[in-house]
CSV table of N, CA and C in Angstrom, one decimal:
chain,number,residue,atom,x,y,z
A,1,MET,N,0.9,-1.2,0.0
A,1,MET,CA,0.0,0.0,0.0
A,1,MET,C,0.9,1.2,0.0
A,2,SER,N,0.6,2.2,-0.8
A,2,SER,CA,1.4,3.4,-0.9
A,2,SER,C,1.3,4.3,0.3
A,3,ASP,N,2.2,5.2,0.5
A,3,ASP,CA,2.2,6.1,1.6
A,3,ASP,C,0.9,7.0,1.6
A,4,ARG,N,0.6,7.4,0.3
A,4,ARG,CA,-0.6,8.2,0.1
A,4,ARG,C,-1.9,7.5,0.6
A,5,ALA,N,-2.0,6.2,0.2
A,5,ALA,CA,-3.1,5.4,0.6
A,5,ALA,C,-3.2,5.2,2.1
A,6,VAL,N,-2.1,5.0,2.7
A,6,VAL,CA,-2.0,4.8,4.2
A,6,VAL,C,-2.5,6.1,4.9
A,7,ALA,N,-2.0,7.2,4.4
A,7,ALA,CA,-2.4,8.5,4.9
A,7,ALA,C,-3.9,8.8,4.7
A,8,GLY,N,-4.4,8.5,3.5
A,8,GLY,CA,-5.8,8.6,3.3
A,8,GLY,C,-6.6,7.8,4.2
A,9,ARG,N,-6.2,6.6,4.4
A,9,ARG,CA,-7.0,5.7,5.3
A,9,ARG,C,-6.9,6.3,6.7
A,10,GLY,N,-5.8,6.7,7.2
A,10,GLY,CA,-5.7,7.3,8.5
A,10,GLY,C,-6.5,8.6,8.6
A,11,ALA,N,-6.6,9.4,7.6
A,11,ALA,CA,-7.4,10.6,7.6
A,11,ALA,C,-8.9,10.2,7.8
A,12,VAL,N,-9.3,9.2,7.1
A,12,VAL,CA,-10.7,8.8,7.2
A,12,VAL,C,-11.0,8.2,8.6
A,13,PHE,N,-10.1,7.5,9.1
A,13,PHE,CA,-10.3,7.0,10.5
A,13,PHE,C,-10.5,8.2,11.4
A,14,LEU,N,-9.6,9.2,11.3
A,14,LEU,CA,-9.6,10.4,12.1
A,14,LEU,C,-11.0,11.2,11.9
A,15,LEU,N,-11.4,11.3,10.7
A,15,LEU,CA,-12.7,12.0,10.4
A,15,LEU,C,-13.9,11.2,11.1
A,16,PHE,N,-13.9,9.9,11.0
A,16,PHE,CA,-14.9,9.2,11.7
A,16,PHE,C,-14.9,9.5,13.2
A,17,ALA,N,-13.7,9.4,13.8
A,17,ALA,CA,-13.6,9.6,15.2
A,17,ALA,C,-14.0,11.1,15.6
A,18,SER,N,-13.6,12.0,14.8
A,18,SER,CA,-13.9,13.4,15.1
A,18,SER,C,-15.4,13.7,15.0
A,19,ASN,N,-16.0,13.0,14.0
A,19,ASN,CA,-17.5,13.1,13.9
A,19,ASN,C,-18.2,12.6,15.1
A,20,GLY,N,-17.8,11.5,15.6
A,20,GLY,CA,-18.3,10.9,16.9
A,20,GLY,C,-18.1,11.8,18.0
A,21,LEU,N,-16.9,12.4,18.1
A,21,LEU,CA,-16.6,13.4,19.2
A,21,LEU,C,-17.5,14.6,19.1
A,22,ALA,N,-17.8,15.1,17.9
A,22,ALA,CA,-18.6,16.3,17.8
A,22,ALA,C,-20.0,16.0,18.2
A,23,VAL,N,-20.6,14.9,17.8
A,23,VAL,CA,-21.9,14.5,18.2
A,23,VAL,C,-22.1,14.4,19.7
A,24,SER,N,-21.1,13.8,20.3
A,24,SER,CA,-21.3,13.5,21.7
A,24,SER,C,-21.0,14.8,22.5
A,25,ALA,N,-20.3,15.8,21.9
A,25,ALA,CA,-20.0,17.0,22.7
A,25,ALA,C,-21.4,17.7,23.0
A,26,TRP,N,-22.2,17.9,22.0
A,26,TRP,CA,-23.5,18.6,22.4
A,26,TRP,C,-24.4,17.6,23.1
A,27,ALA,N,-24.4,16.4,22.7
A,27,ALA,CA,-25.4,15.4,23.3
A,27,ALA,C,-25.1,15.2,24.8
A,28,SER,N,-23.8,15.3,25.2
A,28,SER,CA,-23.5,15.1,26.6
A,28,SER,C,-23.9,16.3,27.5
A,29,ARG,N,-24.2,17.4,26.8
A,29,ARG,CA,-24.6,18.6,27.5
A,29,ARG,C,-26.1,19.0,27.3
A,30,ALA,N,-26.8,18.0,26.8
A,30,ALA,CA,-28.3,18.3,26.5
A,30,ALA,C,-29.0,18.8,27.7
A,31,PRO,N,-28.8,18.2,28.9
A,31,PRO,CA,-29.5,18.7,30.1
A,31,PRO,C,-29.1,20.1,30.4
A,32,ALA,N,-27.8,20.5,30.3
A,32,ALA,CA,-27.4,21.8,30.6
A,32,ALA,C,-27.9,22.8,29.5
A,33,ILE,N,-28.0,22.3,28.3
A,33,ILE,CA,-28.6,23.2,27.2
A,33,ILE,C,-30.0,23.5,27.5
A,34,ALA,N,-30.8,22.5,28.0
A,34,ALA,CA,-32.2,22.7,28.3
A,34,ALA,C,-32.3,23.7,29.5
A,35,ASP,N,-31.4,23.5,30.5
A,35,ASP,CA,-31.4,24.3,31.7
A,35,ASP,C,-31.1,25.8,31.3
A,36,GLY,N,-30.1,26.0,30.4
A,36,GLY,CA,-29.7,27.3,30.0
A,36,GLY,C,-30.8,28.0,29.3
A,37,LEU,N,-31.7,27.3,28.6
A,37,LEU,CA,-32.8,27.9,27.9
A,37,LEU,C,-34.1,27.9,28.8
A,38,HIS,N,-34.0,27.3,29.9
A,38,HIS,CA,-35.2,27.2,30.8
A,38,HIS,C,-36.3,26.5,30.2
A,39,ILE,N,-36.0,25.4,29.5
A,39,ILE,CA,-37.0,24.6,28.8
A,39,ILE,C,-37.1,23.2,29.4
A,40,GLY,N,-38.2,22.5,29.1
A,40,GLY,CA,-38.4,21.2,29.6
A,40,GLY,C,-38.1,20.2,28.5
A,41,ILE,N,-38.4,18.9,28.8
A,41,ILE,CA,-38.1,17.8,27.9
A,41,ILE,C,-38.8,18.0,26.5
A,42,GLY,N,-40.0,18.4,26.5
A,42,GLY,CA,-40.8,18.5,25.3
A,42,GLY,C,-40.2,19.6,24.4
A,43,GLN,N,-39.8,20.7,25.0
A,43,GLN,CA,-39.2,21.8,24.2
A,43,GLN,C,-37.8,21.4,23.7
A,44,MET,N,-37.1,20.7,24.5
A,44,MET,CA,-35.8,20.2,24.1
A,44,MET,C,-35.9,19.3,22.9
A,45,GLY,N,-36.9,18.4,23.0
A,45,GLY,CA,-37.2,17.5,21.9
A,45,GLY,C,-37.5,18.3,20.6
A,46,ALA,N,-38.3,19.4,20.7
A,46,ALA,CA,-38.6,20.2,19.6
A,46,ALA,C,-37.3,20.9,19.1
A,47,LEU,N,-36.5,21.3,20.0
A,47,LEU,CA,-35.2,22.0,19.7
A,47,LEU,C,-34.3,21.2,18.8
A,48,ILE,N,-34.2,19.9,19.2
A,48,ILE,CA,-33.3,19.0,18.4
A,48,ILE,C,-33.8,18.5,17.1
A,49,THR,N,-35.1,18.9,16.8
A,49,THR,CA,-35.6,18.6,15.5
A,49,THR,C,-34.8,19.4,14.4
A,50,GLY,N,-34.1,20.4,14.9
A,50,GLY,CA,-33.2,21.1,13.9
A,50,GLY,C,-32.1,20.2,13.3
A,51,LEU,N,-31.7,19.2,14.1
A,51,LEU,CA,-30.7,18.3,13.5
A,51,LEU,C,-31.2,17.6,12.3
A,52,PRO,N,-32.4,16.9,12.3
A,52,PRO,CA,-32.8,16.2,11.1
A,52,PRO,C,-33.2,17.2,10.0
A,53,MET,N,-33.6,18.4,10.4
A,53,MET,CA,-34.0,19.4,9.3
A,53,MET,C,-32.7,19.7,8.5
A,54,GLY,N,-31.6,20.0,9.2
A,54,GLY,CA,-30.4,20.2,8.5
A,54,GLY,C,-29.9,19.0,7.8
A,55,SER,N,-30.1,17.9,8.4
A,55,SER,CA,-29.6,16.6,7.8
A,55,SER,C,-30.3,16.3,6.5
A,56,ILE,N,-31.6,16.5,6.4
A,56,ILE,CA,-32.3,16.2,5.2
A,56,ILE,C,-31.8,17.1,4.1
A,57,VAL,N,-31.5,18.4,4.3
A,57,VAL,CA,-31.0,19.3,3.3
A,57,VAL,C,-29.6,18.8,2.9
A,58,ALA,N,-28.8,18.4,3.8
A,58,ALA,CA,-27.4,17.9,3.5
A,58,ALA,C,-27.5,16.7,2.6
A,59,ILE,N,-28.3,15.8,3.0
A,59,ILE,CA,-28.4,14.5,2.3
A,59,ILE,C,-28.9,14.7,0.8
A,60,LEU,N,-29.8,15.6,0.7
A,60,LEU,CA,-30.3,16.0,-0.7
A,60,LEU,C,-29.2,16.7,-1.5
A,61,LEU,N,-28.4,17.4,-0.9
A,61,LEU,CA,-27.4,18.2,-1.6
A,61,LEU,C,-26.0,17.6,-1.7
A,62,SER,N,-25.7,16.7,-0.8
A,62,SER,CA,-24.3,16.2,-0.6
A,62,SER,C,-23.7,15.6,-1.9
A,63,SER,N,-24.4,14.9,-2.7
A,63,SER,CA,-23.8,14.3,-3.9
A,63,SER,C,-23.4,15.5,-4.8
A,64,HIS,N,-24.2,16.5,-4.9
A,64,HIS,CA,-23.9,17.7,-5.8
A,64,HIS,C,-22.7,18.4,-5.2
A,65,ILE,N,-22.6,18.6,-3.9
A,65,ILE,CA,-21.5,19.3,-3.3
A,65,ILE,C,-20.2,18.6,-3.5
A,66,ILE,N,-20.2,17.3,-3.2
A,66,ILE,CA,-19.0,16.5,-3.4
A,66,ILE,C,-18.6,16.5,-4.8
A,67,HIS,N,-19.5,16.3,-5.7
A,67,HIS,CA,-19.2,16.4,-7.2
A,67,HIS,C,-18.6,17.7,-7.6
A,68,LEU,N,-19.1,18.8,-7.1
A,68,LEU,CA,-18.7,20.1,-7.5
A,68,LEU,C,-17.3,20.5,-6.8
A,69,LEU,N,-17.2,20.2,-5.5
A,69,LEU,CA,-16.0,20.6,-4.8
A,69,LEU,C,-15.0,19.6,-4.5
A,70,GLY,N,-15.4,18.3,-4.6
A,70,GLY,CA,-14.5,17.2,-4.2
A,70,GLY,C,-14.6,16.9,-2.8
A,71,GLY,N,-14.1,15.7,-2.4
A,71,GLY,CA,-14.2,15.2,-1.1
A,71,GLY,C,-13.5,16.0,0.0
A,72,ARG,N,-12.2,16.4,-0.3
A,72,ARG,CA,-11.5,17.2,0.7
A,72,ARG,C,-12.1,18.5,1.0
A,73,VAL,N,-12.4,19.3,0.0
A,73,VAL,CA,-13.0,20.6,0.3
A,73,VAL,C,-14.4,20.4,0.9
A,74,SER,N,-15.1,19.5,0.5
A,74,SER,CA,-16.4,19.2,1.1
A,74,SER,C,-16.3,18.8,2.6
A,75,ALA,N,-15.3,18.0,2.9
A,75,ALA,CA,-15.0,17.7,4.3
A,75,ALA,C,-14.6,18.9,5.1
A,76,ARG,N,-13.8,19.7,4.6
A,76,ARG,CA,-13.4,20.9,5.3
A,76,ARG,C,-14.6,21.8,5.6
A,77,ILE,N,-15.4,22.0,4.6
A,77,ILE,CA,-16.6,22.8,4.8
A,77,ILE,C,-17.5,22.2,5.8
A,78,ALA,N,-17.7,20.9,5.8
A,78,ALA,CA,-18.5,20.2,6.7
A,78,ALA,C,-18.0,20.3,8.2
A,79,ILE,N,-16.7,20.1,8.3
A,79,ILE,CA,-16.1,20.2,9.7
A,79,ILE,C,-16.2,21.7,10.2
A,80,SER,N,-16.0,22.6,9.3
A,80,SER,CA,-16.2,24.0,9.7
A,80,SER,C,-17.6,24.3,10.1
A,81,GLY,N,-18.5,23.7,9.4
A,81,GLY,CA,-20.0,23.9,9.7
A,81,GLY,C,-20.3,23.2,11.0
A,82,GLN,N,-19.7,22.0,11.3
A,82,GLN,CA,-20.0,21.4,12.6
A,82,GLN,C,-19.5,22.3,13.7
A,83,ALA,N,-18.3,22.8,13.5
A,83,ALA,CA,-17.7,23.6,14.6
A,83,ALA,C,-18.6,24.9,14.8
A,84,ALA,N,-19.0,25.5,13.7
A,84,ALA,CA,-19.8,26.7,13.8
A,84,ALA,C,-21.2,26.3,14.5
A,85,GLY,N,-21.7,25.2,14.2
A,85,GLY,CA,-22.9,24.7,14.8
A,85,GLY,C,-22.8,24.5,16.3
A,86,LEU,N,-21.7,23.9,16.7
A,86,LEU,CA,-21.4,23.7,18.1
A,86,LEU,C,-21.3,25.0,18.9
A,87,VAL,N,-20.5,26.0,18.3
A,87,VAL,CA,-20.4,27.3,18.9
A,87,VAL,C,-21.7,28.0,19.0
A,88,THR,N,-22.5,27.9,17.9
A,88,THR,CA,-23.8,28.6,18.0
A,88,THR,C,-24.7,27.9,19.0
A,89,ILE,N,-24.7,26.6,19.1
A,89,ILE,CA,-25.5,26.0,20.2
A,89,ILE,C,-25.1,26.4,21.5
A,90,GLY,N,-23.7,26.5,21.8
A,90,GLY,CA,-23.2,27.0,23.0
A,90,GLY,C,-23.6,28.4,23.3
A,91,LEU,N,-23.4,29.3,22.4
A,91,LEU,CA,-23.8,30.7,22.6
A,91,LEU,C,-25.3,30.9,22.8
A,92,GLY,N,-26.0,30.2,21.9
A,92,GLY,CA,-27.5,30.3,22.0
A,92,GLY,C,-28.1,29.8,23.3
A,93,SER,N,-27.5,28.7,23.8
A,93,SER,CA,-28.1,28.1,25.0
A,93,SER,C,-27.5,28.6,26.3
A,94,GLY,N,-26.2,29.0,26.2
A,94,GLY,CA,-25.5,29.3,27.5
A,94,GLY,C,-25.2,30.8,27.7
A,95,LEU,N,-24.8,31.5,26.6
A,95,LEU,CA,-24.4,32.9,26.8
A,95,LEU,C,-25.6,33.8,26.5
A,96,VAL,N,-26.3,33.6,25.5
A,96,VAL,CA,-27.4,34.5,25.1
A,96,VAL,C,-28.8,34.0,25.7
A,97,GLY,N,-28.9,32.7,25.8
A,97,GLY,CA,-30.1,32.1,26.3
A,97,GLY,C,-31.3,32.3,25.3
A,98,ASN,N,-31.0,32.1,24.1
A,98,ASN,CA,-32.0,32.3,23.0
A,98,ASN,C,-32.3,31.0,22.3
A,99,TYR,N,-33.6,30.6,22.4
A,99,TYR,CA,-34.0,29.4,21.8
A,99,TYR,C,-33.8,29.3,20.3
A,100,GLY,N,-34.2,30.4,19.6
A,100,GLY,CA,-34.1,30.5,18.2
A,100,GLY,C,-32.7,30.4,17.7
A,101,LEU,N,-31.7,31.0,18.4
A,101,LEU,CA,-30.3,30.9,18.0
A,101,LEU,C,-29.8,29.5,18.2
A,102,THR,N,-30.2,28.9,19.3
A,102,THR,CA,-29.8,27.5,19.6
A,102,THR,C,-30.4,26.6,18.5
A,103,PHE,N,-31.6,26.8,18.1
A,103,PHE,CA,-32.3,26.0,17.0
A,103,PHE,C,-31.5,26.2,15.7
A,104,VAL,N,-31.1,27.4,15.4
A,104,VAL,CA,-30.3,27.6,14.2
A,104,VAL,C,-29.0,26.8,14.3
A,105,GLY,N,-28.4,26.8,15.5
A,105,GLY,CA,-27.2,26.0,15.7
A,105,GLY,C,-27.4,24.5,15.5
A,106,PHE,N,-28.5,24.0,15.9
A,106,PHE,CA,-28.8,22.6,15.7
A,106,PHE,C,-29.0,22.3,14.2
A,107,ILE,N,-29.7,23.2,13.5
A,107,ILE,CA,-29.9,23.1,12.0
A,107,ILE,C,-28.5,23.0,11.4
A,108,LEU,N,-27.7,24.0,11.7
A,108,LEU,CA,-26.4,24.1,11.1
A,108,LEU,C,-25.5,22.8,11.4
A,109,PHE,N,-25.6,22.4,12.7
A,109,PHE,CA,-24.8,21.2,13.0
A,109,PHE,C,-25.3,20.0,12.3
A,110,GLY,N,-26.7,19.8,12.2
A,110,GLY,CA,-27.2,18.7,11.5
A,110,GLY,C,-26.9,18.7,10.1
A,111,LEU,N,-26.9,19.8,9.4
A,111,LEU,CA,-26.5,19.9,8.0
A,111,LEU,C,-25.1,19.5,7.8
A,112,ALA,N,-24.2,20.1,8.6
A,112,ALA,CA,-22.8,19.9,8.4
A,112,ALA,C,-22.4,18.5,8.8
A,113,ASN,N,-23.0,18.0,9.9
A,113,ASN,CA,-22.7,16.6,10.3
A,113,ASN,C,-23.1,15.6,9.3
A,114,SER,N,-24.3,15.8,8.7
A,114,SER,CA,-24.7,14.8,7.6
A,114,SER,C,-23.8,14.9,6.4
A,115,LEU,N,-23.5,16.2,6.0
A,115,LEU,CA,-22.6,16.3,4.9
A,115,LEU,C,-21.2,15.6,5.2
A,116,ASN,N,-20.7,15.8,6.4
A,116,ASN,CA,-19.5,15.1,6.8
A,116,ASN,C,-19.7,13.6,6.7
A,117,GLY,N,-20.8,13.1,7.2
A,117,GLY,CA,-21.0,11.7,7.2
A,117,GLY,C,-21.0,11.1,5.8
A,118,VAL,N,-21.6,11.8,4.9
A,118,VAL,CA,-21.7,11.3,3.5
A,118,VAL,C,-20.2,11.3,2.9
A,119,VAL,N,-19.5,12.4,3.1
A,119,VAL,CA,-18.2,12.6,2.6
A,119,VAL,C,-17.3,11.4,3.1
A,120,ILE,N,-17.3,11.2,4.4
A,120,ILE,CA,-16.4,10.2,5.0
A,120,ILE,C,-16.9,8.8,4.6
A,121,ASN,N,-18.2,8.5,4.4
A,121,ASN,CA,-18.6,7.2,4.0
A,121,ASN,C,-18.2,6.9,2.6
A,122,VAL,N,-18.3,8.0,1.7
A,122,VAL,CA,-17.9,7.8,0.3
A,122,VAL,C,-16.4,7.5,0.3
A,123,ALA,N,-15.6,8.2,1.0
A,123,ALA,CA,-14.2,8.0,1.1
A,123,ALA,C,-13.9,6.6,1.7
A,124,ALA,N,-14.6,6.2,2.7
A,124,ALA,CA,-14.4,4.9,3.3
A,124,ALA,C,-14.7,3.8,2.4
A,125,ALA,N,-15.8,4.0,1.6
A,125,ALA,CA,-16.2,2.9,0.6
A,125,ALA,C,-15.1,2.8,-0.4
A,126,GLU,N,-14.5,3.9,-0.9
A,126,GLU,CA,-13.4,3.8,-1.9
A,126,GLU,C,-12.2,3.0,-1.3
A,127,ILE,N,-11.9,3.3,-0.1
A,127,ILE,CA,-10.8,2.7,0.6
A,127,ILE,C,-11.1,1.2,0.8
A,128,ASP,N,-12.3,0.9,1.2
A,128,ASP,CA,-12.8,-0.4,1.5
A,128,ASP,C,-12.7,-1.3,0.2
A,129,ARG,N,-13.1,-0.7,-0.9
A,129,ARG,CA,-13.0,-1.4,-2.2
A,129,ARG,C,-11.6,-1.8,-2.6
A,130,GLY,N,-10.7,-0.9,-2.3
A,130,GLY,CA,-9.3,-1.1,-2.6
A,130,GLY,C,-8.5,-1.9,-1.6
A,131,SER,N,-9.1,-2.3,-0.5
A,131,SER,CA,-8.4,-3.1,0.5
A,131,SER,C,-8.6,-4.6,0.3
A,132,THR,N,-7.7,-5.3,0.9
A,132,THR,CA,-7.8,-6.8,0.8
A,132,THR,C,-8.7,-7.3,1.9
A,133,ARG,N,-9.1,-6.5,2.8
A,133,ARG,CA,-10.1,-6.9,3.9
A,133,ARG,C,-11.1,-5.8,4.1
A,134,THR,N,-12.2,-6.1,4.6
A,134,THR,CA,-13.3,-5.2,4.9
A,134,THR,C,-12.9,-4.3,6.0
A,135,LEU,N,-12.9,-3.0,5.7
A,135,LEU,CA,-12.6,-2.0,6.8
A,135,LEU,C,-13.8,-1.2,7.3
A,136,MET,N,-14.9,-1.2,6.5
A,136,MET,CA,-16.0,-0.4,6.9
A,136,MET,C,-16.4,-0.5,8.3
A,137,PRO,N,-16.5,-1.7,8.9
A,137,PRO,CA,-16.9,-1.9,10.3
A,137,PRO,C,-15.9,-1.2,11.2
A,138,LEU,N,-14.6,-1.2,10.9
A,138,LEU,CA,-13.6,-0.5,11.7
A,138,LEU,C,-13.8,1.0,11.6
A,139,PHE,N,-14.1,1.5,10.4
A,139,PHE,CA,-14.4,3.0,10.3
A,139,PHE,C,-15.5,3.4,11.2
A,140,HIS,N,-16.6,2.6,11.2
A,140,HIS,CA,-17.8,3.0,12.0
A,140,HIS,C,-17.5,2.7,13.5
A,141,ALA,N,-16.7,1.8,13.8
A,141,ALA,CA,-16.3,1.6,15.2
A,141,ALA,C,-15.5,2.8,15.7
A,142,THR,N,-14.7,3.4,14.8
A,142,THR,CA,-13.9,4.6,15.2
A,142,THR,C,-14.9,5.8,15.5
A,143,PHE,N,-16.0,5.9,14.8
A,143,PHE,CA,-17.0,6.9,15.2
A,143,PHE,C,-17.4,6.6,16.6
A,144,SER,N,-17.7,5.4,16.9
A,144,SER,CA,-18.2,5.1,18.3
A,144,SER,C,-17.1,5.4,19.3
A,145,ALA,N,-15.9,5.1,19.0
A,145,ALA,CA,-14.8,5.4,19.9
A,145,ALA,C,-14.7,6.9,20.1
A,146,GLY,N,-14.8,7.7,19.1
A,146,GLY,CA,-14.8,9.1,19.2
A,146,GLY,C,-16.0,9.6,20.1
A,147,ALA,N,-17.2,9.0,19.9
A,147,ALA,CA,-18.4,9.4,20.6
A,147,ALA,C,-18.2,9.0,22.1
A,148,PHE,N,-17.5,7.9,22.4
A,148,PHE,CA,-17.2,7.4,23.7
A,148,PHE,C,-16.3,8.5,24.4
A,149,VAL,N,-15.3,8.8,23.8
A,149,VAL,CA,-14.3,9.8,24.3
A,149,VAL,C,-15.0,11.2,24.5
A,150,GLY,N,-15.8,11.6,23.6
A,150,GLY,CA,-16.5,12.9,23.7
A,150,GLY,C,-17.5,12.9,24.8
A,151,ALA,N,-18.2,11.7,25.0
A,151,ALA,CA,-19.2,11.6,26.1
A,151,ALA,C,-18.5,11.6,27.5
A,152,GLY,N,-17.3,11.0,27.5
A,152,GLY,CA,-16.5,11.0,28.7
A,152,GLY,C,-16.0,12.4,29.1
A,153,VAL,N,-15.5,13.1,28.1
A,153,VAL,CA,-15.1,14.5,28.3
A,153,VAL,C,-16.3,15.3,28.7
A,154,GLY,N,-17.4,15.1,28.1
A,154,GLY,CA,-18.6,15.9,28.4
A,154,GLY,C,-19.0,15.7,29.9
A,155,SER,N,-18.9,14.4,30.3
A,155,SER,CA,-19.2,14.1,31.7
A,155,SER,C,-18.2,14.8,32.7
A,156,LEU,N,-17.0,14.8,32.3
A,156,LEU,CA,-15.9,15.4,33.2
A,156,LEU,C,-16.1,16.9,33.3
A,157,VAL,N,-16.3,17.5,32.1
A,157,VAL,CA,-16.5,19.0,32.2
A,157,VAL,C,-17.8,19.4,32.8
A,158,THR,N,-18.8,18.6,32.7
A,158,THR,CA,-20.0,18.9,33.5
A,158,THR,C,-19.8,18.8,35.0
A,159,LEU,N,-19.1,17.7,35.4
A,159,LEU,CA,-18.7,17.6,36.8
A,159,LEU,C,-17.8,18.7,37.3
A,160,ALA,N,-17.0,19.2,36.4
A,160,ALA,CA,-16.1,20.3,36.8
A,160,ALA,C,-16.8,21.7,36.7
A,161,GLY,N,-18.0,21.7,36.3
A,161,GLY,CA,-18.8,23.0,36.2
A,161,GLY,C,-18.4,23.9,35.0
A,162,VAL,N,-17.8,23.3,34.0
A,162,VAL,CA,-17.4,24.1,32.8
A,162,VAL,C,-18.7,24.5,32.1
A,163,PRO,N,-18.9,25.8,31.8
A,163,PRO,CA,-20.1,26.2,31.1
A,163,PRO,C,-20.2,25.6,29.7
A,164,VAL,N,-21.4,25.4,29.2
A,164,VAL,CA,-21.6,24.9,27.9
A,164,VAL,C,-20.9,25.6,26.8
A,165,PRO,N,-21.0,27.0,26.8
A,165,PRO,CA,-20.4,27.7,25.7
A,165,PRO,C,-18.8,27.4,25.6
A,166,ILE,N,-18.2,27.3,26.7
A,166,ILE,CA,-16.8,27.1,26.7
A,166,ILE,C,-16.5,25.6,26.3
A,167,HIS,N,-17.2,24.7,26.8
A,167,HIS,CA,-17.1,23.3,26.4
A,167,HIS,C,-17.2,23.1,24.9
A,168,LEU,N,-18.3,23.7,24.3
A,168,LEU,CA,-18.6,23.5,22.9
A,168,LEU,C,-17.6,24.3,22.1
A,169,ALA,N,-17.1,25.4,22.5
A,169,ALA,CA,-16.1,26.1,21.8
A,169,ALA,C,-14.8,25.4,21.7
A,170,VAL,N,-14.4,24.8,22.8
A,170,VAL,CA,-13.2,24.0,22.9
A,170,VAL,C,-13.4,22.7,22.0
A,171,ALA,N,-14.5,22.1,22.0
A,171,ALA,CA,-14.8,20.9,21.2
A,171,ALA,C,-14.7,21.4,19.7
A,172,ALA,N,-15.3,22.5,19.4
A,172,ALA,CA,-15.2,23.0,18.0
A,172,ALA,C,-13.8,23.3,17.6
A,173,ALA,N,-13.0,23.9,18.5
A,173,ALA,CA,-11.6,24.1,18.1
A,173,ALA,C,-10.9,22.8,17.9
A,174,ALA,N,-11.1,21.8,18.8
A,174,ALA,CA,-10.5,20.5,18.6
A,174,ALA,C,-10.9,19.8,17.3
A,175,LEU,N,-12.2,20.0,16.9
A,175,LEU,CA,-12.7,19.5,15.7
A,175,LEU,C,-12.0,20.1,14.5
A,176,LEU,N,-11.8,21.4,14.5
A,176,LEU,CA,-11.0,22.1,13.4
A,176,LEU,C,-9.6,21.6,13.4
């Protein structure tokens, strides 16, 4: 296997892990997000409908975006969007206390997260086809490992009393 192929495979593993980390960053803080907005479970459920709203748009547009911009540029845009979504969720729920801004953050995160998911799955499928063994389960396991780490970090920062905007901004910076 060429050095370029090894690097590409490593990059896709890293993208899967960072995607899991990004998802668990906001999810581990869901109770604090609700508290910051002074909302209950039902309103929190309505708030996170922004995720699939953004996701649907991304899924409909992702093949066009990837075709037009290529995988690398699309991944960079998606990761930047995920980071912006996390920061917006943090600002909306913790600093400003604005439900609408937080909702926009969830839409943005859902859109970027799904675009990233399509990009990395397309790349993973190409790598998988060129490999002598099936790697797709390992790629997806790496997402879970990233989510596990992100949930653990979320638990620790919650116990330490770190405010949601700071946690999500640091998570966004790590993602970038």
